[in-house]
Short mmCIF file of C-alpha atoms in Angstrom, two decimals:
data_model
loop_
_atom_site.label_atom_id
_atom_site.label_comp_id
_atom_site.label_asym_id
_atom_site.label_seq_id
_atom_site.Cartn_x
_atom_site.Cartn_y
_atom_site.Cartn_z
CA MET A 1 2.94 -3.39 3.24
CA ALA A 2 1.35 -1.86 0.18
CA ARG A 3 3.55 0.03 -2.23
CA LYS A 4 1.56 3.22 -1.75
CA ASP A 5 2.50 3.17 1.94
CA VAL A 6 6.21 3.59 1.14
CA SER A 7 6.05 5.56 -2.11
CA ASN A 8 6.43 8.89 -0.32
CA LYS A 9 9.09 7.70 2.14
CA ASN A 10 12.80 8.22 2.01
CA PHE A 11 15.42 5.69 3.06
CA GLU A 12 16.05 7.23 6.49
CA SER A 13 12.38 7.38 7.49
CA ALA A 14 11.88 3.79 6.33
CA MET A 15 14.86 2.67 8.43
CA GLU A 16 13.44 4.46 11.48
CA GLU A 17 10.12 2.75 10.92
CA ILE A 18 11.85 -0.65 10.64
CA GLU A 19 13.49 0.01 14.01
CA GLN A 20 10.09 0.82 15.52
CA VAL A 21 8.58 -2.35 14.06
CA VAL A 22 11.42 -4.45 15.48
CA GLU A 23 10.98 -2.87 18.91
CA GLN A 24 7.24 -3.59 18.81
CA ILE A 25 7.78 -7.22 17.88
CA GLU A 26 10.58 -7.72 20.40
CA SER A 27 8.52 -6.17 23.19
CA GLY A 28 6.31 -9.26 23.25
CA GLU A 29 3.24 -7.09 23.84
CA LEU A 30 1.68 -7.72 20.43
CA SER A 31 -0.79 -10.48 19.75
CA LEU A 32 0.11 -13.13 17.20
CA GLU A 33 -1.95 -11.38 14.53
CA GLU A 34 -0.43 -7.98 15.37
CA SER A 35 3.05 -9.49 15.30
CA LEU A 36 2.41 -10.99 11.87
CA ALA A 37 1.06 -7.68 10.55
CA ALA A 38 4.08 -5.85 11.97
CA TYR A 39 6.41 -8.43 10.42
CA GLU A 40 4.74 -8.02 7.02
CA LYS A 41 5.07 -4.25 7.33
CA GLY A 42 8.74 -4.65 8.20
CA VAL A 43 9.37 -6.91 5.21
CA GLY A 44 7.81 -4.31 2.93
CA LEU A 45 9.99 -1.60 4.43
CA VAL A 46 13.12 -3.73 4.08
CA LYS A 47 12.30 -4.37 0.40
CA PHE A 48 11.83 -0.63 -0.09
CA CYS A 49 15.20 0.07 1.53
CA TYR A 50 16.96 -2.55 -0.63
CA GLN A 51 15.40 -0.97 -3.71
CA LYS A 52 16.62 2.48 -2.64
CA LEU A 53 20.11 1.11 -1.93
CA ASN A 54 20.22 -0.52 -5.36
CA GLU A 55 19.19 2.76 -6.98
CA VAL A 56 21.92 4.62 -5.12
CA GLU A 57 24.50 1.93 -5.84
CA LYS A 58 23.96 2.42 -9.56
CA ARG A 59 24.89 6.09 -9.15
CA ILE A 60 27.98 5.64 -7.02
CA GLU A 61 31.19 6.75 -8.61
CA PHE A 62 34.51 5.36 -7.51
CA LEU A 63 38.11 5.23 -8.54
CA VAL A 64 39.52 2.22 -10.35
CA LYS A 65 42.85 1.61 -12.05
CA ASP A 66 42.99 1.32 -15.81
CA LYS A 67 45.36 -0.96 -17.73
CA GLU A 68 48.23 1.52 -17.32
CA GLY A 69 47.71 1.72 -13.56
CA LYS A 70 46.23 5.22 -13.68
CA LEU A 71 43.23 6.02 -11.52
CA GLN A 72 40.03 6.75 -13.39
CA LEU A 73 36.63 7.82 -12.17
CA LYS A 74 33.99 5.29 -13.24
CA VAL A 75 30.28 4.99 -12.60
CA LEU A 76 29.33 1.71 -10.93
CA GLU A 77 26.54 0.91 -13.39
CA ASN A 78 29.03 1.00 -16.29
CA LEU A 79 31.51 -1.47 -14.81
CA PRO A 80 30.07 -4.80 -16.01
CA ALA A 81 30.21 -3.79 -19.69
CA GLU A 82 33.63 -2.12 -19.37
CA ASP A 83 35.18 -4.98 -17.39
CA ASN A 84 34.54 -7.31 -20.30
CA ASP A 85 37.59 -6.25 -22.38
CA ASP A 86 37.94 -9.51 -24.32
CA ASP A 87 36.86 -7.79 -27.59
#
């Protein structure tokens, strides 16, 4: 699936399209070539969804305990650098 085909999609519409592709393939009504094309389309959609999930994951905030046991709000993308407190 070409990038331009998914550039204007959101995560939810891509997931719906993946479900449709799976149904088409599982129906057994597609020819081998059509099945391969549908599979390739599905792989492109899955990659798009993983990319979107990774983007969202970087923005997720969650509570973690600091050294004193107090809860602090931290952004996920900052954790790797902050977890390395050996300095």
